[in-house]
mmCIF file of C-alpha atoms in Angstrom:
data_model
loop_
_atom_site.group_PDB
_atom_site.id
_atom_site.type_symbol
_atom_site.label_atom_id
_atom_site.label_comp_id
_atom_site.label_asym_id
_atom_site.label_seq_id
_atom_site.Cartn_x
_atom_site.Cartn_y
_atom_site.Cartn_z
ATOM 1 C CA MET A 1 21.095 12.281 -20.557
ATOM 2 C CA ARG A 2 19.255 15.416 -19.480
ATOM 3 C CA LEU A 3 15.487 15.763 -19.109
ATOM 4 C CA ALA A 4 13.318 18.741 -18.208
ATOM 5 C CA THR A 5 9.739 19.977 -18.108
ATOM 6 C CA ILE A 6 8.986 23.217 -19.927
ATOM 7 C CA ARG A 7 5.939 25.449 -20.255
ATOM 8 C CA ARG A 8 4.417 25.899 -23.712
ATOM 9 C CA GLY A 9 1.515 28.313 -23.383
ATOM 10 C CA ASP A 10 -1.242 26.575 -21.441
ATOM 11 C CA ARG A 11 0.512 23.198 -21.333
ATOM 12 C CA THR A 12 3.747 21.619 -20.175
ATOM 13 C CA ALA A 13 6.013 19.301 -22.139
ATOM 14 C CA ALA A 14 8.805 16.916 -21.226
ATOM 15 C CA VAL A 15 11.969 17.508 -23.224
ATOM 16 C CA ARG A 16 15.334 15.896 -23.867
ATOM 17 C CA VAL A 17 18.111 18.462 -23.663
ATOM 18 C CA GLU A 18 20.776 18.223 -26.378
ATOM 19 C CA GLY A 19 23.368 20.979 -26.180
ATOM 20 C CA ASP A 20 21.526 24.245 -26.797
ATOM 21 C CA THR A 21 18.331 22.517 -27.988
ATOM 22 C CA ALA A 22 15.372 20.881 -26.259
ATOM 23 C CA VAL A 23 13.415 18.129 -28.027
ATOM 24 C CA GLU A 24 9.792 17.505 -27.025
ATOM 25 C CA LEU A 25 9.069 13.897 -26.046
ATOM 26 C CA GLY A 26 5.295 13.877 -26.543
ATOM 27 C CA VAL A 27 4.404 13.560 -22.856
ATOM 28 C CA PRO A 28 3.511 16.361 -20.434
ATOM 29 C CA ASP A 29 6.326 16.176 -17.883
ATOM 30 C CA VAL A 30 9.327 14.280 -16.566
ATOM 31 C CA ARG A 31 7.190 12.151 -14.267
ATOM 32 C CA ALA A 32 5.330 10.822 -17.327
ATOM 33 C CA VAL A 33 8.681 9.955 -18.899
ATOM 34 C CA LEU A 34 9.879 8.046 -15.838
ATOM 35 C CA GLU A 35 6.608 6.129 -15.595
ATOM 36 C CA ARG A 36 7.229 4.555 -19.022
ATOM 37 C CA PRO A 37 8.818 1.075 -19.078
ATOM 38 C CA ALA A 38 12.450 1.199 -20.232
ATOM 39 C CA TRP A 39 12.312 5.006 -20.362
ATOM 40 C CA SER A 40 16.085 5.404 -20.582
ATOM 41 C CA SER A 41 16.216 3.567 -23.922
ATOM 42 C CA TRP A 42 12.979 5.171 -25.187
ATOM 43 C CA VAL A 43 13.998 8.807 -24.613
ATOM 44 C CA PRO A 44 16.934 8.953 -27.095
ATOM 45 C CA SER A 45 14.780 7.541 -29.903
ATOM 46 C CA VAL A 46 12.007 10.154 -29.730
ATOM 47 C CA GLU A 47 11.861 12.982 -32.256
ATOM 48 C CA GLY A 48 9.579 15.938 -31.677
ATOM 49 C CA PRO A 49 9.461 19.731 -31.950
ATOM 50 C CA ARG A 50 12.767 21.405 -31.133
ATOM 51 C CA HIS A 51 13.259 24.618 -29.186
ATOM 52 C CA PRO A 52 16.342 26.754 -28.463
ATOM 53 C CA LEU A 53 17.376 26.345 -24.853
ATOM 54 C CA ALA A 54 17.755 30.092 -24.287
ATOM 55 C CA ALA A 55 14.051 30.696 -25.016
ATOM 56 C CA LEU A 56 12.632 28.038 -22.684
ATOM 57 C CA ASP A 57 10.257 28.685 -19.793
ATOM 58 C CA TRP A 58 11.278 26.069 -17.231
ATOM 59 C CA ALA A 59 8.484 24.457 -15.223
ATOM 60 C CA PRO A 60 9.271 22.624 -11.977
ATOM 61 C CA LEU A 61 11.191 19.521 -13.050
ATOM 62 C CA VAL A 62 8.421 17.222 -11.775
ATOM 63 C CA PRO A 63 5.308 19.400 -11.396
ATOM 64 C CA SER A 64 3.300 16.810 -9.419
ATOM 65 C CA PRO A 65 5.421 14.191 -7.674
ATOM 66 C CA SER A 66 3.516 11.768 -5.457
ATOM 67 C CA LYS A 67 6.050 12.484 -2.682
ATOM 68 C CA ILE A 68 8.653 15.074 -1.802
ATOM 69 C CA VAL A 69 10.795 13.791 1.050
ATOM 70 C CA CYS A 70 13.309 16.172 2.594
ATOM 71 C CA VAL A 71 16.299 15.490 4.798
ATOM 72 C CA GLY A 72 17.381 17.854 7.548
ATOM 73 C CA LEU A 73 20.837 18.004 9.143
ATOM 74 C CA ASN A 74 22.661 15.920 6.536
ATOM 75 C CA TYR A 75 25.842 17.901 5.809
ATOM 76 C CA ARG A 76 28.442 17.585 8.528
ATOM 77 C CA SER A 77 29.265 21.316 8.243
ATOM 78 C CA HIS A 78 25.628 22.363 8.709
ATOM 79 C CA ILE A 79 25.053 19.995 11.637
ATOM 80 C CA LEU A 80 28.043 21.460 13.443
ATOM 81 C CA GLU A 81 27.075 25.108 12.742
ATOM 82 C CA MET A 82 23.641 24.403 14.230
ATOM 83 C CA GLY A 83 25.275 23.058 17.379
ATOM 84 C CA ARG A 84 24.005 19.490 17.043
ATOM 85 C CA GLU A 85 25.552 16.040 17.235
ATOM 86 C CA LEU A 86 25.813 13.868 14.129
ATOM 87 C CA PRO A 87 22.575 11.834 13.871
ATOM 88 C CA THR A 88 22.498 8.061 13.519
ATOM 89 C CA ASP A 89 19.429 8.162 11.261
ATOM 90 C CA PRO A 90 18.211 10.684 8.660
ATOM 91 C CA THR A 91 15.916 13.450 9.889
ATOM 92 C CA LEU A 92 12.943 13.450 7.515
ATOM 93 C CA PHE A 93 10.102 15.828 6.729
ATOM 94 C CA ALA A 94 7.816 16.269 3.731
ATOM 95 C CA LYS A 95 6.793 18.965 1.295
ATOM 96 C CA PHE A 96 3.726 19.294 -0.923
ATOM 97 C CA ALA A 97 3.704 19.582 -4.719
ATOM 98 C CA ASP A 98 2.446 23.182 -4.637
ATOM 99 C CA THR A 99 5.675 24.294 -2.929
ATOM 100 C CA LEU A 100 7.575 23.783 -6.210
ATOM 101 C CA LEU A 101 8.840 26.572 -8.492
ATOM 102 C CA GLY A 102 10.526 26.536 -11.879
ATOM 103 C CA ALA A 103 14.277 27.110 -12.056
ATOM 104 C CA HIS A 104 13.894 30.742 -13.191
ATOM 105 C CA ASP A 105 10.563 31.660 -11.613
ATOM 106 C CA ASP A 106 10.276 34.621 -9.258
ATOM 107 C CA LEU A 107 10.430 33.714 -5.580
ATOM 108 C CA VAL A 108 7.592 35.595 -3.892
ATOM 109 C CA LEU A 109 8.557 36.359 -0.293
ATOM 110 C CA PRO A 110 5.539 35.772 1.974
ATOM 111 C CA ALA A 111 4.103 38.873 3.596
ATOM 112 C CA ASN A 112 3.730 37.016 6.892
ATOM 113 C CA SER A 113 7.358 35.912 7.215
ATOM 114 C CA GLU A 114 10.339 38.120 8.006
ATOM 115 C CA GLU A 115 12.926 35.331 8.072
ATOM 116 C CA VAL A 116 13.088 33.760 4.601
ATOM 117 C CA ASP A 117 16.264 31.692 4.383
ATOM 118 C CA TRP A 118 18.123 29.769 1.655
ATOM 119 C CA GLU A 119 19.080 26.078 1.657
ATOM 120 C CA ALA A 120 20.916 24.866 -1.466
ATOM 121 C CA GLU A 121 20.394 21.152 -1.962
ATOM 122 C CA LEU A 122 21.065 18.227 -4.264
ATOM 123 C CA GLY A 123 17.761 16.774 -5.421
ATOM 124 C CA VAL A 124 17.378 13.045 -6.114
ATOM 125 C CA VAL A 125 14.725 11.947 -8.627
ATOM 126 C CA VAL A 126 13.365 8.419 -8.325
ATOM 127 C CA GLY A 127 13.016 6.508 -11.599
ATOM 128 C CA ALA A 128 11.384 3.208 -10.608
ATOM 129 C CA PRO A 129 9.106 1.900 -7.848
ATOM 130 C CA VAL A 130 11.212 0.980 -4.838
ATOM 131 C CA ARG A 131 10.231 -0.616 -1.518
ATOM 132 C CA HIS A 132 12.376 -2.286 1.185
ATOM 133 C CA ALA A 133 15.422 -1.755 -1.015
ATOM 134 C CA SER A 134 19.057 -2.566 -0.365
ATOM 135 C CA THR A 135 21.527 0.246 -1.027
ATOM 136 C CA ASP A 136 22.430 -1.291 -4.396
ATOM 137 C CA GLN A 137 18.765 -1.617 -5.360
ATOM 138 C CA ALA A 138 18.149 1.960 -4.261
ATOM 139 C CA ALA A 139 21.053 3.223 -6.370
ATOM 140 C CA ALA A 140 19.618 1.434 -9.404
ATOM 141 C CA ALA A 141 16.237 3.132 -8.819
ATOM 142 C CA ILE A 142 17.681 6.662 -9.012
ATOM 143 C CA ALA A 143 16.785 8.275 -12.343
ATOM 144 C CA GLY A 144 19.033 11.253 -11.796
ATOM 145 C CA TYR A 145 19.844 14.429 -9.936
ATOM 146 C CA THR A 146 18.716 18.027 -9.983
ATOM 147 C CA VAL A 147 19.175 21.381 -8.238
ATOM 148 C CA LEU A 148 16.832 22.395 -5.424
ATOM 149 C CA ASN A 149 16.600 25.167 -2.862
ATOM 150 C CA ASP A 150 14.585 24.380 0.261
ATOM 151 C CA VAL A 151 13.704 28.019 0.967
ATOM 152 C CA SER A 152 12.603 28.077 4.614
ATOM 153 C CA MET A 153 10.545 30.540 6.650
ATOM 154 C CA ARG A 154 12.518 30.323 9.881
ATOM 155 C CA ASP A 155 10.090 32.332 12.016
ATOM 156 C CA TRP A 156 7.449 29.701 11.178
ATOM 157 C CA GLN A 157 9.827 26.726 11.303
ATOM 158 C CA TRP A 158 10.840 27.374 14.912
ATOM 159 C CA ARG A 159 7.348 28.033 16.295
ATOM 160 C CA THR A 160 7.100 24.384 17.374
ATOM 161 C CA THR A 161 9.349 21.342 17.481
ATOM 162 C CA GLN A 162 7.849 20.251 14.131
ATOM 163 C CA TRP A 163 9.430 21.999 11.136
ATOM 164 C CA LEU A 164 6.624 21.549 8.633
ATOM 165 C CA SER A 165 5.012 24.991 8.857
ATOM 166 C CA GLY A 166 8.234 26.719 7.811
ATOM 167 C CA LYS A 167 8.894 24.330 4.956
ATOM 168 C CA VAL A 168 5.637 24.107 3.015
ATOM 169 C CA PHE A 169 4.774 27.677 1.992
ATOM 170 C CA GLU A 170 3.330 27.629 -1.517
ATOM 171 C CA ALA A 171 5.666 28.328 -4.458
ATOM 172 C CA SER A 172 8.758 28.469 -2.269
ATOM 173 C CA THR A 173 11.009 25.683 -3.597
ATOM 174 C CA PRO A 174 12.874 26.168 -6.882
ATOM 175 C CA VAL A 175 13.755 22.845 -8.526
ATOM 176 C CA GLY A 176 15.389 22.112 -11.879
ATOM 177 C CA PRO A 177 16.059 23.017 -14.528
ATOM 178 C CA CYS A 178 17.110 19.500 -15.550
ATOM 179 C CA LEU A 179 17.329 15.928 -14.386
ATOM 180 C CA VAL A 180 20.865 14.691 -15.098
ATOM 181 C CA THR A 181 21.334 10.926 -15.161
ATOM 182 C CA PRO A 182 23.822 9.389 -12.686
ATOM 183 C CA ASP A 183 26.351 8.378 -15.361
ATOM 184 C CA GLU A 184 26.955 12.034 -16.271
ATOM 185 C CA VAL A 185 27.849 13.164 -12.750
ATOM 186 C CA GLY A 186 29.556 10.172 -11.133
ATOM 187 C CA ASN A 187 26.436 9.319 -9.115
ATOM 188 C CA ALA A 188 26.709 12.801 -7.536
ATOM 189 C CA ALA A 189 29.356 11.474 -5.134
ATOM 190 C CA ASP A 190 31.546 14.602 -5.090
ATOM 191 C CA LEU A 191 29.985 17.633 -6.768
ATOM 192 C CA ALA A 192 30.537 21.270 -5.839
ATOM 193 C CA LEU A 193 27.372 22.920 -4.509
ATOM 194 C CA ARG A 194 26.972 26.664 -4.048
ATOM 195 C CA CYS A 195 24.348 29.228 -3.071
ATOM 196 C CA GLU A 196 24.693 32.925 -3.893
ATOM 197 C CA VAL A 197 22.635 35.956 -2.956
ATOM 198 C CA ASP A 198 23.232 38.918 -5.273
ATOM 199 C CA GLY A 199 26.500 37.276 -6.344
ATOM 200 C CA ARG A 200 27.795 36.841 -2.800
ATOM 201 C CA VAL A 201 28.602 33.214 -1.963
ATOM 202 C CA MET A 202 26.605 32.159 1.101
ATOM 203 C CA GLN A 203 27.053 28.389 0.917
ATOM 204 C CA SER A 204 29.876 26.403 -0.644
ATOM 205 C CA SER A 205 30.409 22.698 -0.115
ATOM 206 C CA ARG A 206 30.656 19.352 -1.860
ATOM 207 C CA THR A 207 28.190 16.473 -1.917
ATOM 208 C CA SER A 208 30.954 14.285 -0.454
ATOM 209 C CA ASP A 209 30.189 16.049 2.863
ATOM 210 C CA LEU A 210 26.752 14.395 2.983
ATOM 211 C CA LEU A 211 26.344 12.217 6.052
ATOM 212 C CA PHE A 212 23.746 10.029 4.290
ATOM 213 C CA GLY A 213 24.243 9.709 0.527
ATOM 214 C CA PRO A 214 21.527 9.466 -2.137
ATOM 215 C CA ALA A 215 21.342 5.657 -2.309
ATOM 216 C CA GLU A 216 21.305 5.385 1.498
ATOM 217 C CA LEU A 217 18.426 7.856 1.637
ATOM 218 C CA VAL A 218 16.381 6.094 -1.042
ATOM 219 C CA ALA A 219 16.893 2.778 0.756
ATOM 220 C CA TYR A 220 15.969 4.290 4.137
ATOM 221 C CA VAL A 221 12.787 5.981 2.897
ATOM 222 C CA SER A 222 11.790 2.817 1.028
ATOM 223 C CA ARG A 223 11.545 1.020 4.349
ATOM 224 C CA ILE A 224 8.818 3.480 5.336
ATOM 225 C CA THR A 225 6.867 3.918 2.111
ATOM 226 C CA THR A 226 6.986 3.020 -1.575
ATOM 227 C CA LEU A 227 8.868 5.546 -3.665
ATOM 228 C CA ARG A 228 7.549 5.955 -7.192
ATOM 229 C CA PRO A 229 8.816 7.394 -10.480
ATOM 230 C CA GLY A 230 9.106 11.162 -10.251
ATOM 231 C CA ASP A 231 9.310 11.310 -6.466
ATOM 232 C CA LEU A 232 11.846 13.808 -5.146
ATOM 233 C CA ILE A 233 14.263 13.565 -2.254
ATOM 234 C CA ALA A 234 15.930 16.781 -1.081
ATOM 235 C CA THR A 235 19.167 15.615 0.486
ATOM 236 C CA GLY A 236 19.857 18.454 2.926
ATOM 237 C CA THR A 237 21.880 21.669 2.939
ATOM 238 C CA PRO A 238 25.459 22.555 3.908
ATOM 239 C CA GLY A 239 26.649 25.259 6.277
ATOM 240 C CA GLY A 240 26.131 28.933 5.520
ATOM 241 C CA VAL A 241 22.387 29.400 5.989
ATOM 242 C CA GLY A 242 21.232 32.858 7.008
ATOM 243 C CA ALA A 243 19.747 31.762 10.340
ATOM 244 C CA ALA A 244 23.145 30.501 11.556
ATOM 245 C CA ARG A 245 24.991 33.774 10.849
ATOM 246 C CA THR A 246 25.808 36.502 13.345
ATOM 247 C CA PRO A 247 23.896 38.666 12.802
ATOM 248 C CA LYS A 248 21.244 36.616 11.055
ATOM 249 C CA VAL A 249 20.660 37.427 7.364
ATOM 250 C CA PHE A 250 17.505 36.753 5.378
ATOM 251 C CA LEU A 251 16.242 37.288 1.831
ATOM 252 C CA ALA A 252 14.761 40.626 0.760
ATOM 253 C CA PRO A 253 12.784 41.827 -2.274
ATOM 254 C CA GLY A 254 14.968 42.548 -5.286
ATOM 255 C CA GLN A 255 17.694 40.082 -4.382
ATOM 256 C CA VAL A 256 18.677 37.261 -6.731
ATOM 257 C CA LEU A 257 18.998 33.766 -5.276
ATOM 258 C CA ARG A 258 21.300 31.505 -7.305
ATOM 259 C CA THR A 259 21.687 27.800 -6.541
ATOM 260 C CA VAL A 260 24.385 25.932 -8.472
ATOM 261 C CA ILE A 261 25.521 22.310 -8.552
ATOM 262 C CA GLU A 262 28.542 21.310 -10.615
ATOM 263 C CA GLY A 263 27.654 19.304 -13.706
ATOM 264 C CA ILE A 264 23.895 19.638 -13.124
ATOM 265 C CA GLY A 265 22.923 23.277 -13.555
ATOM 266 C CA GLU A 266 21.502 26.200 -11.662
ATOM 267 C CA CYS A 267 18.315 27.801 -10.401
ATOM 268 C CA VAL A 268 18.231 31.596 -10.577
ATOM 269 C CA ASN A 269 15.267 33.176 -8.813
ATOM 270 C CA THR A 270 14.535 36.857 -8.232
ATOM 271 C CA CYS A 271 12.956 37.624 -4.862
ATOM 272 C CA VAL A 272 9.836 39.780 -5.066
ATOM 273 C CA ALA A 273 7.534 41.159 -2.402
ATOM 274 C CA ALA A 274 4.193 39.434 -1.986
ATOM 275 C CA PRO A 275 1.074 41.380 -2.952
ATOM 276 C CA ARG A 276 -1.302 42.278 -0.177
ATOM 277 C CA ALA A 277 -2.924 39.048 1.042
ATOM 278 C CA THR A 278 -6.646 38.571 0.565
ATOM 279 C CA ALA A 279 -8.762 35.875 2.154
ATOM 280 C CA THR A 280 -10.136 33.201 -0.148
ATOM 281 C CA ALA A 281 -12.474 30.282 0.451
ATOM 282 C CA VAL A 282 -14.025 27.491 -1.543
ATOM 283 C CA PRO A 283 -17.672 28.599 -2.070
ATOM 284 C CA ALA A 284 -19.098 25.120 -1.535
ATOM 285 C CA LEU A 285 -17.379 24.817 1.836
ATOM 286 C CA VAL A 286 -18.539 28.258 2.917
ATOM 287 C CA GLU A 287 -22.121 27.423 2.020
ATOM 288 C CA GLU A 288 -21.855 24.056 3.781
ATOM 289 C CA ARG A 289 -20.850 25.725 7.055
ATOM 290 C CA ARG A 290 -23.789 28.185 7.090
#
């Protein structure tokens, strides 16, 4: 089964993808689907407006997850290229919902960063509330998998020992286009993953190189906080990032960033220069401070 969230004018709609057609499900997004009891048996029975796949405007797969948990240093190849030892526990950080982009949206390169880097990743979508889970329970709580690129502003990421500032720029994280259920991709145990810039392969690996797999990660995070339907886990990136190259290479306006995972799909995002930044403020807060 494949699910997605699409834009329809001033609204979004969850859809079931069937070949070259998308069928509206009558709810606004994939999170709303996953919050329904027995969603996996409900989805195939729904009939709604149909749209040709080629004409769709893909929204972020889950536009407003309650949590986006990211894992750093999780592919053996990437850990070694960064000159680090294999960790005994996952390295976690978080993103905010407004970092998310649709699978074909333009990627606006921030005017205040000169080191915008790619990080192709397998995304895990949670499909049921999960807390203090065993690995088997965590596996059962996974709704499916998606494609994600944790685009990182390295010159901000390395300013301190905390990575957050380089990871949470608005509209910087393509995710989608679809959620693919575990049965279609062998629980994502050994899928080819690739990142291209203008057709040149920058990253190429397999999910079997993950140090901590999807179920392990869901179980680990569930010991810290409750994961809920629609929550995203970005599982980490393999070797080949721009910051680890000699010389270093970063994204530039006009380039096309393509992130592909076997059996799941691809995000294709054109890099564009940011318009000149202008200061904004919430009027009520400005007045309050006077």
